[in-house]
């Protein structure tokens, strides 16, 4: 058994209380949601905190998935498993179920949360890539009220986010546009492993041409990043293998791959290309199937 | 041999039989495990028990400058802090390894691998013990580590083992086998010679339960009770007696249930010794249980052989000779678990299942700044490496000759009439029907059809591979004239007592780690004396209760202890026969034995059951002249030879050409382990071993960065396969009994771990044939497969 350093434990029953506790306890306090990123780091003593503020009682308040006319709102405490099993979410954004199926394992998915995943800001994190791909924005709440930031502004660097002291992420908002679909492609060394590289794509069609498209990559850069150059290259074009190849080539060129135990940098660049093509191809196929 | 076509057994009920002897039956031990009633090391709770944690070195090579334990000792819950210097005062700072080397219990002079034991703390609870480690101040001088095994013998390499007198380099040992000159001659006359550099990377057994011990020294009685995760309780007891100077009869080793061993629990680790010292010094029971990272980074690894394989053949595919040169990485201390005369274990069987003219191996073993070990990780003492080498190099030859790998093997197999067959490296294979076994695997696989499918797929640019491997193992160590571990002969005892009501208890010296001994051994006895397995209690893992023997590893339980169990049962039956002759008032010669009862020849109505006899043996009334009361016996079995299980494995993979991802689509395993005692348990062993093989072939490696930091120290980094990576196993069997074994059984525990990695790698390489690839090293992760497809296959180390 791996044993973390000593810490104190508080349990919040409302967002206000959680924020109040963070304010009172100061720097040494950390929120624990599903605990599947935080606790392993603490057990390995890579991170030590004086206090944990447990927000699992906030699941009632922040566990929702609400599909509205022009956006989907997901509470920060929605668990991986709920994202995987939500038919409404799956219908609006198939990319979620694609990704969730290959995130960790059922044990982790039963507890891990959307909020925890985004706030962990691991460069290989899959839901961050999904949210980036979908152009999501994050609702951060503090004493003074709410502010809304884009995914690009939310991630400040590896393991760093826009969430300030005595603040927490409460909701993720995803714009819902007609005639679109999405897909997620990931290569991992084994089921439950983090991505070697993954690529998400979202495509919106209008009259046989691509009205808009977005691609987000994970594990090839400081943060999961959207690729505006790809969006620009795809907009107004009819989908074709050549077009996907162009997008893949941009993905390979723009990503920041490094050699590590998961794979060589060359391989990762190749995957950025290959998986981007596959994700775009599948997104378009899904739109066509529906039509 | 009989080839029996397998009806797949899928239903629980199919196994829920109660044979009086061999056959399918559910495991007697499983209700205990399924209900959480197993007794693993961390379940041991003793009154007043203290907890031990070990401080480990952060770097791979560094001189210990100073160590200050005052702050740790002042922690309110800490009872004891011990350093290497303190152990040195008691003469306990170093201990022998299983290979006659020495290993530091705690560092006194310098750190030799990352994760090495530096000091330990004993405290009231494990949290306090762990916290107190952070209060120990240690100062080290960094030294340059030796990590690249190929550079270990360079003249300017830092000397790791300066503790050994006169040591000026990192040379560990040299070893050779076979005939160099004859092999050279065979190579000279060959039409075709193929050479390949083949690495079997360092891997770890990674049992589900990590290692641990609870030491309980009774100061009044002078008795040490040691609960510990050990695959060899008796051998450990003797070694503790020798190392710690405790009288052997005052040491009791209790293994309890073990959550997997795979060789990881054969050695004695510093942690066990620390727990004993902790208990001796505090007078309290002391528990030490490793965490996962400690297990992966400091306990016995396996493999780590850098091999050059060479094979010589005629143009039409007759193999003449095999030659190999091996560079073996033994880490900081030589902790290889193998019989003393076999420093490279049984690597000598690298000649495989083939009839050769000559063979030769030369090995150089070196020290590096890595964790010690070289344990028999489900490998029967380095047979895994040997089989991988020969099955890979034979495939390279097939590639070169453009010959079907099955045809090449069929052409070169040792033929049935050649057994017993002495190999060119001196091993006497007992029996085998290799061609029939191979053909059975081909039948199940639909081999020809698979090749047709592959040809079609290749035309479409799809990457499908078919890999074949045929292995012969040498297990059941071993004959005491040749084999001992630190002077202890590898024979095994067994004791059987039949109680008055006809129930029995069998005490054995080997030690189950999940293999199902409580069931298999009861079945062996049942087959011999006709008492149902449910009525036979099997006791193992308690040195006060069981006869001496060397434990379980190298697939030796059934070949050695299983033979002992059968023979002790026969001894009891011989006595029962004499008692029966008295009861039925006929001569011994006038009795027939029918499983469970003696009856008078020609008159089956006149019979007594084994239960009747047991009651008579313990009851009042006369027994035949010269016969003592009771019905029990004890023996010690010394095997006359090893046994040689073998098998044919076929693997089918699909490789995603865009990502390099390998999917194991099918795996056919036909095993010949001689007599089959419980087919369900055999299948379980095979399934586990095949899964292990997928791990090694596709994902497992204990890796180090250039500074010697282990980068595989958690199960997030050291990947073990899941159900998602393995297919539905297709098993089959042939039965060629061992002629010299009392029940003809050969052992099967490690067969699948040995045989599956080459089958999988051969399949992947076969899939990559359109890229002109002849070899790629494990682990075949997507990245490494893709690199190979680009013409840049890289060795993993
Ligand atoms: C074996 C394993 C495999 C995994 N594999 C993958 C994988 O393949 N892909 C993948 O993407 N992830 C993977 N993960 C990570 C997993 O998805 C985590 O659950 C997730 O990243 C974190 O969610 P959590 O709720 O557990 O967060 P926690 O661990 O509780 O918290 C993580 C961080 O976020 C902060 N935090 C949590 N909630 C909030 C909030 N509402 N506001 C502000 N800060 C907050 C915490 O303070 C902490 O710093 C894996 C994890 C494990 C253990």
mmCIF file of N, CA, C and O and ligand atoms in Angstrom, chain A residues 22 29-41 49 52-53 55-56 58 62 76-80 99-100 102-105 108-109 111-122 124-128 139-140 154 159 161 163-164 167-171 184 186 188 190-195, chain B residues 715-716, ligand 1:
data_model
loop_
_atom_site.group_PDB
_atom_site.id
_atom_site.type_symbol
_atom_site.label_atom_id
_atom_site.label_comp_id
_atom_site.label_asym_id
_atom_site.label_seq_id
_atom_site.Cartn_x
_atom_site.Cartn_y
_atom_site.Cartn_z
ATOM 1 N N UNK A 22 -12.199 26.706 0.749
ATOM 2 C CA UNK A 22 -10.950 26.980 0.029
ATOM 3 C C UNK A 22 -10.377 28.321 0.469
ATOM 4 O O UNK A 22 -9.166 28.469 0.667
ATOM 5 N N UNK A 29 -4.888 23.955 0.551
ATOM 6 C CA UNK A 29 -6.114 23.173 0.381
ATOM 7 C C UNK A 29 -6.325 22.817 -1.087
ATOM 8 O O UNK A 29 -5.984 23.584 -1.981
ATOM 9 N N UNK A 30 -6.898 21.659 -1.315
ATOM 10 C CA UNK A 30 -7.192 21.204 -2.668
ATOM 11 C C UNK A 30 -8.568 20.561 -2.711
ATOM 12 O O UNK A 30 -8.947 19.856 -1.784
ATOM 13 N N UNK A 31 -9.253 20.782 -3.815
ATOM 14 C CA UNK A 31 -10.512 20.075 -4.037
ATOM 15 C C UNK A 31 -10.209 18.632 -4.414
ATOM 16 O O UNK A 31 -9.289 18.365 -5.176
ATOM 17 N N UNK A 32 -10.987 17.696 -3.883
ATOM 18 C CA UNK A 32 -10.931 16.336 -4.419
ATOM 19 C C UNK A 32 -12.307 16.004 -4.973
ATOM 20 O O UNK A 32 -13.322 16.135 -4.296
ATOM 21 N N UNK A 33 -12.310 15.618 -6.259
ATOM 22 C CA UNK A 33 -13.565 15.188 -6.895
ATOM 23 C C UNK A 33 -13.518 13.660 -6.954
ATOM 24 O O UNK A 33 -13.622 12.995 -5.925
ATOM 25 N N UNK A 34 -13.315 13.079 -8.138
ATOM 26 C CA UNK A 34 -13.230 11.611 -8.214
ATOM 27 C C UNK A 34 -11.983 11.060 -7.551
ATOM 28 O O UNK A 34 -11.925 9.914 -7.149
ATOM 29 N N UNK A 35 -10.968 11.905 -7.457
ATOM 30 C CA UNK A 35 -9.736 11.501 -6.783
ATOM 31 C C UNK A 35 -8.811 10.644 -7.626
ATOM 32 O O UNK A 35 -7.741 10.259 -7.183
ATOM 33 N N UNK A 36 -9.186 10.381 -8.870
ATOM 34 C CA UNK A 36 -8.387 9.430 -9.645
ATOM 35 C C UNK A 36 -7.133 10.030 -10.256
ATOM 36 O O UNK A 36 -6.277 9.304 -10.758
ATOM 37 N N UNK A 37 -6.995 11.312 -10.218
ATOM 38 C CA UNK A 37 -5.722 11.919 -10.589
ATOM 39 C C UNK A 37 -4.990 12.387 -9.343
ATOM 40 O O UNK A 37 -3.784 12.210 -9.206
ATOM 41 N N UNK A 38 -5.759 12.974 -8.429
ATOM 42 C CA UNK A 38 -5.150 13.577 -7.242
ATOM 43 C C UNK A 38 -4.573 12.519 -6.295
ATOM 44 O O UNK A 38 -3.430 12.647 -5.835
ATOM 45 N N UNK A 39 -5.357 11.497 -5.983
ATOM 46 C CA UNK A 39 -4.897 10.539 -4.969
ATOM 47 C C UNK A 39 -3.656 9.744 -5.397
ATOM 48 O O UNK A 39 -2.759 9.558 -4.579
ATOM 49 N N UNK A 40 -3.578 9.305 -6.660
ATOM 50 C CA UNK A 40 -2.330 8.627 -7.041
ATOM 51 C C UNK A 40 -1.103 9.522 -6.838
ATOM 52 O O UNK A 40 -0.059 9.057 -6.373
ATOM 53 N N UNK A 41 -1.230 10.812 -7.151
ATOM 54 C CA UNK A 41 -0.083 11.710 -6.964
ATOM 55 C C UNK A 41 0.260 11.854 -5.488
ATOM 56 O O UNK A 41 1.419 11.954 -5.107
ATOM 57 N N UNK A 49 -0.757 17.885 0.320
ATOM 58 C CA UNK A 49 -1.616 19.018 0.672
ATOM 59 C C UNK A 49 -1.971 18.946 2.144
ATOM 60 O O UNK A 49 -2.033 17.867 2.722
ATOM 61 N N UNK A 52 -7.797 18.411 2.139
ATOM 62 C CA UNK A 52 -8.597 18.068 0.977
ATOM 63 C C UNK A 52 -10.025 18.514 1.244
ATOM 64 O O UNK A 52 -10.567 18.267 2.330
ATOM 65 N N UNK A 53 -10.606 19.184 0.275
ATOM 66 C CA UNK A 53 -12.016 19.559 0.357
ATOM 67 C C UNK A 53 -12.781 18.649 -0.594
ATOM 68 O O UNK A 53 -12.663 18.768 -1.819
ATOM 69 N N UNK A 55 -15.697 17.290 -2.678
ATOM 70 C CA UNK A 55 -16.920 17.878 -3.246
ATOM 71 C C UNK A 55 -17.859 16.805 -3.810
ATOM 72 O O UNK A 55 -18.748 17.107 -4.601
ATOM 73 N N UNK A 56 -17.679 15.560 -3.399
ATOM 74 C CA UNK A 56 -18.547 14.510 -3.954
ATOM 75 C C UNK A 56 -20.015 14.676 -3.579
ATOM 76 O O UNK A 56 -20.892 14.224 -4.305
ATOM 77 N N UNK A 58 -21.509 17.251 -3.895
ATOM 78 C CA UNK A 58 -22.056 18.218 -4.856
ATOM 79 C C UNK A 58 -22.533 17.546 -6.140
ATOM 80 O O UNK A 58 -22.934 18.220 -7.081
ATOM 81 N N UNK A 62 -24.151 19.381 -9.196
ATOM 82 C CA UNK A 62 -23.304 19.605 -10.376
ATOM 83 C C UNK A 62 -23.134 18.362 -11.254
ATOM 84 O O UNK A 62 -22.207 18.278 -12.048
ATOM 85 N N UNK A 76 -19.764 20.131 -13.475
ATOM 86 C CA UNK A 76 -18.384 19.685 -13.263
ATOM 87 C C UNK A 76 -18.313 18.319 -12.590
ATOM 88 O O UNK A 76 -17.321 17.610 -12.722
ATOM 89 N N UNK A 77 -19.366 17.940 -11.854
ATOM 90 C CA UNK A 77 -19.327 16.657 -11.152
ATOM 91 C C UNK A 77 -19.917 15.501 -11.962
ATOM 92 O O UNK A 77 -20.073 14.396 -11.437
ATOM 93 N N UNK A 78 -20.266 15.754 -13.226
ATOM 94 C CA UNK A 78 -20.728 14.634 -14.062
ATOM 95 C C UNK A 78 -19.586 13.631 -14.167
ATOM 96 O O UNK A 78 -18.439 14.009 -14.435
ATOM 97 N N UNK A 79 -19.876 12.384 -13.929
ATOM 98 C CA UNK A 79 -18.814 11.373 -13.905
ATOM 99 C C UNK A 79 -18.604 10.797 -15.306
ATOM 100 O O UNK A 79 -19.512 10.786 -16.135
ATOM 101 N N UNK A 80 -17.390 10.279 -15.520
ATOM 102 C CA UNK A 80 -17.079 9.678 -16.823
ATOM 103 C C UNK A 80 -18.193 8.727 -17.250
ATOM 104 O O UNK A 80 -18.625 8.728 -18.391
ATOM 105 N N UNK A 99 -14.647 8.867 -26.839
ATOM 106 C CA UNK A 99 -13.526 9.105 -25.930
ATOM 107 C C UNK A 99 -13.705 8.336 -24.629
ATOM 108 O O UNK A 99 -12.776 7.690 -24.142
ATOM 109 N N UNK A 100 -14.913 8.400 -24.087
ATOM 110 C CA UNK A 100 -15.126 7.762 -22.785
ATOM 111 C C UNK A 100 -14.889 6.264 -22.825
ATOM 112 O O UNK A 100 -14.444 5.680 -21.849
ATOM 113 N N UNK A 102 -12.636 4.767 -24.160
ATOM 114 C CA UNK A 102 -11.205 4.440 -24.065
ATOM 115 C C UNK A 102 -10.484 5.255 -22.991
ATOM 116 O O UNK A 102 -9.259 5.333 -22.974
ATOM 117 N N UNK A 103 -11.242 5.868 -22.097
ATOM 118 C CA UNK A 103 -10.610 6.533 -20.958
ATOM 119 C C UNK A 103 -10.547 5.532 -19.814
ATOM 120 O O UNK A 103 -11.570 5.028 -19.365
ATOM 121 N N UNK A 104 -9.362 5.244 -19.370
ATOM 122 C CA UNK A 104 -9.143 4.415 -18.182
ATOM 123 C C UNK A 104 -9.971 3.135 -18.237
ATOM 124 O O UNK A 104 -10.070 2.474 -19.267
ATOM 125 N N UNK A 105 -10.601 2.792 -17.123
ATOM 126 C CA UNK A 105 -11.345 1.548 -16.998
ATOM 127 C C UNK A 105 -12.599 1.843 -16.179
ATOM 128 O O UNK A 105 -12.755 2.936 -15.645
ATOM 129 N N UNK A 108 -12.247 3.581 -12.715
ATOM 130 C CA UNK A 108 -11.914 5.003 -12.776
ATOM 131 C C UNK A 108 -13.120 5.797 -13.291
ATOM 132 O O UNK A 108 -13.444 6.873 -12.778
ATOM 133 N N UNK A 109 -13.789 5.255 -14.277
ATOM 134 C CA UNK A 109 -14.908 5.990 -14.880
ATOM 135 C C UNK A 109 -16.096 6.142 -13.923
ATOM 136 O O UNK A 109 -16.883 7.070 -14.046
ATOM 137 N N UNK A 111 -15.912 7.008 -10.920
ATOM 138 C CA UNK A 111 -15.660 8.075 -9.955
ATOM 139 C C UNK A 111 -15.154 9.368 -10.597
ATOM 140 O O UNK A 111 -15.506 10.458 -10.166
ATOM 141 N N UNK A 112 -14.299 9.232 -11.589
ATOM 142 C CA UNK A 112 -13.666 10.413 -12.176
ATOM 143 C C UNK A 112 -14.702 11.349 -12.795
ATOM 144 O O UNK A 112 -15.734 10.916 -13.297
ATOM 145 N N UNK A 113 -14.424 12.634 -12.739
ATOM 146 C CA UNK A 113 -15.401 13.633 -13.170
ATOM 147 C C UNK A 113 -14.875 14.493 -14.313
ATOM 148 O O UNK A 113 -13.666 14.605 -14.519
ATOM 149 N N UNK A 114 -15.807 15.128 -14.999
ATOM 150 C CA UNK A 114 -15.434 16.067 -16.060
ATOM 151 C C UNK A 114 -14.608 17.213 -15.477
ATOM 152 O O UNK A 114 -13.569 17.583 -16.020
ATOM 153 N N UNK A 115 -15.074 17.748 -14.348
ATOM 154 C CA UNK A 115 -14.355 18.869 -13.733
ATOM 155 C C UNK A 115 -12.943 18.482 -13.353
ATOM 156 O O UNK A 115 -11.987 19.223 -13.616
ATOM 157 N N UNK A 116 -12.804 17.327 -12.741
ATOM 158 C CA UNK A 116 -11.475 16.868 -12.337
ATOM 159 C C UNK A 116 -10.573 16.667 -13.536
ATOM 160 O O UNK A 116 -9.389 17.016 -13.514
ATOM 161 N N UNK A 117 -11.152 16.110 -14.596
ATOM 162 C CA UNK A 117 -10.358 15.853 -15.797
ATOM 163 C C UNK A 117 -9.828 17.158 -16.375
ATOM 164 O O UNK A 117 -8.641 17.288 -16.658
ATOM 165 N N UNK A 118 -10.704 18.167 -16.504
ATOM 166 C CA UNK A 118 -10.250 19.432 -17.103
ATOM 167 C C UNK A 118 -9.286 20.159 -16.170
ATOM 168 O O UNK A 118 -8.316 20.760 -16.616
ATOM 169 N N UNK A 119 -9.569 20.115 -14.864
ATOM 170 C CA UNK A 119 -8.720 20.861 -13.918
ATOM 171 C C UNK A 119 -7.365 20.200 -13.723
ATOM 172 O O UNK A 119 -6.394 20.852 -13.370
ATOM 173 N N UNK A 120 -7.290 18.898 -13.923
ATOM 174 C CA UNK A 120 -5.994 18.226 -13.828
ATOM 175 C C UNK A 120 -5.071 18.761 -14.927
ATOM 176 O O UNK A 120 -3.876 18.878 -14.738
ATOM 177 N N UNK A 121 -5.652 19.091 -16.084
ATOM 178 C CA UNK A 121 -4.904 19.695 -17.195
ATOM 179 C C UNK A 121 -3.670 18.897 -17.588
ATOM 180 O O UNK A 121 -2.612 19.446 -17.865
ATOM 181 N N UNK A 122 -3.830 17.597 -17.582
ATOM 182 C CA UNK A 122 -2.747 16.736 -18.061
ATOM 183 C C UNK A 122 -2.695 16.861 -19.584
ATOM 184 O O UNK A 122 -3.728 16.803 -20.244
ATOM 185 N N UNK A 124 -2.127 14.846 -21.733
ATOM 186 C CA UNK A 124 -2.648 13.669 -22.435
ATOM 187 C C UNK A 124 -4.118 13.412 -22.116
ATOM 188 O O UNK A 124 -4.662 12.381 -22.477
ATOM 189 N N UNK A 125 -4.744 14.357 -21.446
ATOM 190 C CA UNK A 125 -6.109 14.169 -20.973
ATOM 191 C C UNK A 125 -7.091 14.170 -22.147
ATOM 192 O O UNK A 125 -7.075 15.073 -22.983
ATOM 193 N N UNK A 126 -7.958 13.169 -22.175
ATOM 194 C CA UNK A 126 -8.848 13.017 -23.327
ATOM 195 C C UNK A 126 -10.028 13.990 -23.332
ATOM 196 O O UNK A 126 -10.383 14.524 -24.372
ATOM 197 N N UNK A 127 -10.644 14.212 -22.177
ATOM 198 C CA UNK A 127 -11.828 15.089 -22.189
ATOM 199 C C UNK A 127 -11.466 16.531 -22.507
ATOM 200 O O UNK A 127 -12.270 17.276 -23.069
ATOM 201 N N UNK A 128 -10.253 16.916 -22.154
ATOM 202 C CA UNK A 128 -9.824 18.266 -22.536
ATOM 203 C C UNK A 128 -9.763 18.376 -24.051
ATOM 204 O O UNK A 128 -10.179 19.384 -24.629
ATOM 205 N N UNK A 139 -17.151 27.445 -16.995
ATOM 206 C CA UNK A 139 -17.721 28.394 -16.037
ATOM 207 C C UNK A 139 -17.003 28.221 -14.700
ATOM 208 O O UNK A 139 -17.030 27.142 -14.102
ATOM 209 N N UNK A 140 -16.333 29.287 -14.286
ATOM 210 C CA UNK A 140 -15.559 29.244 -13.040
ATOM 211 C C UNK A 140 -16.277 30.103 -12.014
ATOM 212 O O UNK A 140 -16.655 31.243 -12.300
ATOM 213 N N UNK A 154 -8.638 28.507 -20.694
ATOM 214 C CA UNK A 154 -8.739 27.725 -19.467
ATOM 215 C C UNK A 154 -7.418 27.028 -19.151
ATOM 216 O O UNK A 154 -6.953 27.023 -18.023
ATOM 217 N N UNK A 159 -0.782 21.022 -16.363
ATOM 218 C CA UNK A 159 -1.258 21.004 -14.973
ATOM 219 C C UNK A 159 -1.582 22.397 -14.432
ATOM 220 O O UNK A 159 -1.566 22.630 -13.240
ATOM 221 N N UNK A 161 -4.341 25.759 -14.797
ATOM 222 C CA UNK A 161 -5.590 26.243 -15.405
ATOM 223 C C UNK A 161 -5.896 27.664 -14.938
ATOM 224 O O UNK A 161 -5.203 28.207 -14.077
ATOM 225 N N UNK A 163 -8.364 28.439 -13.211
ATOM 226 C CA UNK A 163 -9.079 28.424 -11.928
ATOM 227 C C UNK A 163 -8.159 29.002 -10.860
ATOM 228 O O UNK A 163 -7.059 28.504 -10.626
ATOM 229 N N UNK A 164 -8.600 30.118 -10.222
ATOM 230 C CA UNK A 164 -7.751 30.793 -9.251
ATOM 231 C C UNK A 164 -7.960 30.271 -7.840
ATOM 232 O O UNK A 164 -8.736 29.335 -7.611
ATOM 233 N N UNK A 167 -11.491 29.354 -6.049
ATOM 234 C CA UNK A 167 -12.442 29.256 -7.151
ATOM 235 C C UNK A 167 -12.614 27.779 -7.503
ATOM 236 O O UNK A 167 -11.763 26.958 -7.183
ATOM 237 N N UNK A 168 -13.716 27.495 -8.193
ATOM 238 C CA UNK A 168 -13.838 26.148 -8.735
ATOM 239 C C UNK A 168 -14.571 26.157 -10.064
ATOM 240 O O UNK A 168 -15.316 27.084 -10.379
ATOM 241 N N UNK A 169 -14.297 25.107 -10.830
ATOM 242 C CA UNK A 169 -15.006 24.924 -12.090
ATOM 243 C C UNK A 169 -16.370 24.334 -11.757
ATOM 244 O O UNK A 169 -16.461 23.362 -11.010
ATOM 245 N N UNK A 170 -17.424 24.945 -12.289
ATOM 246 C CA UNK A 170 -18.756 24.404 -11.984
ATOM 247 C C UNK A 170 -19.467 23.829 -13.203
ATOM 248 O O UNK A 170 -20.284 22.927 -13.071
ATOM 249 N N UNK A 171 -19.134 24.345 -14.375
ATOM 250 C CA UNK A 171 -19.898 23.897 -15.544
ATOM 251 C C UNK A 171 -19.070 24.017 -16.813
ATOM 252 O O UNK A 171 -18.205 24.883 -16.922
ATOM 253 N N UNK A 184 -13.743 10.681 -32.165
ATOM 254 C CA UNK A 184 -12.496 10.693 -31.392
ATOM 255 C C UNK A 184 -11.703 9.447 -31.708
ATOM 256 O O UNK A 184 -12.247 8.345 -31.749
ATOM 257 N N UNK A 186 -8.044 7.384 -30.745
ATOM 258 C CA UNK A 186 -6.949 7.365 -29.770
ATOM 259 C C UNK A 186 -6.119 6.109 -29.969
ATOM 260 O O UNK A 186 -6.660 5.045 -30.235
ATOM 261 N N UNK A 188 -3.567 3.902 -27.713
ATOM 262 C CA UNK A 188 -2.917 3.687 -26.436
ATOM 263 C C UNK A 188 -2.226 2.341 -26.501
ATOM 264 O O UNK A 188 -2.508 1.539 -27.377
ATOM 265 N N UNK A 190 -2.330 0.008 -24.352
ATOM 266 C CA UNK A 190 -3.131 -1.048 -23.744
ATOM 267 C C UNK A 190 -4.407 -0.412 -23.239
ATOM 268 O O UNK A 190 -4.418 0.772 -22.897
ATOM 269 N N UNK A 191 -5.486 -1.192 -23.156
ATOM 270 C CA UNK A 191 -6.740 -0.645 -22.636
ATOM 271 C C UNK A 191 -6.468 0.003 -21.279
ATOM 272 O O UNK A 191 -5.767 -0.556 -20.446
ATOM 273 N N UNK A 192 -7.025 1.183 -21.075
ATOM 274 C CA UNK A 192 -6.864 1.854 -19.794
ATOM 275 C C UNK A 192 -5.625 2.711 -19.696
ATOM 276 O O UNK A 192 -5.408 3.387 -18.700
ATOM 277 N N UNK A 193 -4.798 2.679 -20.733
ATOM 278 C CA UNK A 193 -3.580 3.488 -20.714
ATOM 279 C C UNK A 193 -3.901 4.876 -21.266
ATOM 280 O O UNK A 193 -4.859 5.073 -22.007
ATOM 281 N N UNK A 194 -3.084 5.833 -20.877
ATOM 282 C CA UNK A 194 -3.207 7.173 -21.432
ATOM 283 C C UNK A 194 -2.850 7.152 -22.899
ATOM 284 O O UNK A 194 -2.165 6.245 -23.364
ATOM 285 N N UNK A 195 -3.269 8.186 -23.597
ATOM 286 C CA UNK A 195 -3.047 8.242 -25.041
ATOM 287 C C UNK A 195 -1.563 8.317 -25.373
ATOM 288 O O UNK A 195 -0.805 9.018 -24.706
ATOM 289 N N UNK B 715 2.250 0.556 -12.029
ATOM 290 C CA UNK B 715 1.479 -0.191 -13.030
ATOM 291 C C UNK B 715 0.853 0.741 -14.070
ATOM 292 O O UNK B 715 0.214 0.275 -15.009
ATOM 293 N N UNK B 716 1.052 2.059 -13.928
ATOM 294 C CA UNK B 716 0.682 2.974 -15.003
ATOM 295 C C UNK B 716 1.788 2.978 -16.061
ATOM 296 O O UNK B 716 1.556 3.336 -17.209
HETATM 297 C C1 LIG C 1 -5.614 4.059 -14.067
HETATM 298 C C2 LIG C 1 -6.037 5.394 -14.608
HETATM 299 C C3 LIG C 1 -6.102 5.539 -15.983
HETATM 300 C C4 LIG C 1 -6.514 6.746 -16.511
HETATM 301 N N1 LIG C 1 -6.574 6.836 -17.858
HETATM 302 C C5 LIG C 1 -7.004 7.996 -18.406
HETATM 303 C C6 LIG C 1 -7.127 8.125 -19.792
HETATM 304 O O1 LIG C 1 -6.883 7.178 -20.560
HETATM 305 N N2 LIG C 1 -7.514 9.309 -20.304
HETATM 306 C C7 LIG C 1 -7.832 10.364 -19.496
HETATM 307 O O2 LIG C 1 -8.194 11.391 -20.007
HETATM 308 N N3 LIG C 1 -7.751 10.259 -18.155
HETATM 309 C C8 LIG C 1 -7.357 9.112 -17.590
HETATM 310 N N4 LIG C 1 -7.262 9.009 -16.239
HETATM 311 C C9 LIG C 1 -7.620 10.174 -15.394
HETATM 312 C C10 LIG C 1 -9.067 10.090 -14.982
HETATM 313 O O3 LIG C 1 -9.869 10.355 -16.073
HETATM 314 C C11 LIG C 1 -9.329 11.063 -13.841
HETATM 315 O O4 LIG C 1 -10.472 10.682 -13.221
HETATM 316 C C12 LIG C 1 -9.569 12.501 -14.223
HETATM 317 O O5 LIG C 1 -8.495 12.950 -14.962
HETATM 318 C C13 LIG C 1 -9.673 13.378 -12.975
HETATM 319 O O6 LIG C 1 -10.960 13.392 -12.507
HETATM 320 P P1 LIG C 1 -11.254 13.277 -10.954
HETATM 321 O O7 LIG C 1 -12.672 13.654 -10.739
HETATM 322 O O8 LIG C 1 -10.858 11.928 -10.499
HETATM 323 O O9 LIG C 1 -10.315 14.409 -10.352
HETATM 324 P P2 LIG C 1 -9.486 14.503 -9.012
HETATM 325 O O10 LIG C 1 -8.383 13.514 -9.021
HETATM 326 O O11 LIG C 1 -10.371 14.495 -7.852
HETATM 327 O O12 LIG C 1 -8.902 15.953 -9.186
HETATM 328 C C14 LIG C 1 -7.948 16.276 -10.179
HETATM 329 C C15 LIG C 1 -7.546 17.742 -10.017
HETATM 330 O O13 LIG C 1 -8.623 18.592 -10.356
HETATM 331 C C16 LIG C 1 -8.982 19.429 -9.271
HETATM 332 N N5 LIG C 1 -10.442 19.547 -9.328
HETATM 333 C C17 LIG C 1 -11.345 18.534 -9.384
HETATM 334 N N6 LIG C 1 -12.581 19.035 -9.556
HETATM 335 C C18 LIG C 1 -12.470 20.369 -9.583
HETATM 336 C C19 LIG C 1 -13.392 21.433 -9.747
HETATM 337 N N7 LIG C 1 -14.688 21.208 -9.936
HETATM 338 N N8 LIG C 1 -12.929 22.708 -9.727
HETATM 339 C C20 LIG C 1 -11.601 22.956 -9.566
HETATM 340 N N9 LIG C 1 -10.696 21.989 -9.414
HETATM 341 C C21 LIG C 1 -11.109 20.711 -9.434
HETATM 342 C C22 LIG C 1 -8.428 18.756 -8.063
HETATM 343 O O14 LIG C 1 -8.150 19.673 -7.051
HETATM 344 C C23 LIG C 1 -7.172 18.130 -8.619
HETATM 345 O O15 LIG C 1 -6.152 19.061 -8.683
HETATM 346 C C24 LIG C 1 -6.849 7.832 -15.669
HETATM 347 C C25 LIG C 1 -6.760 7.677 -14.289
HETATM 348 C C26 LIG C 1 -6.364 6.471 -13.758
HETATM 349 C C27 LIG C 1 -6.297 6.328 -12.277
#
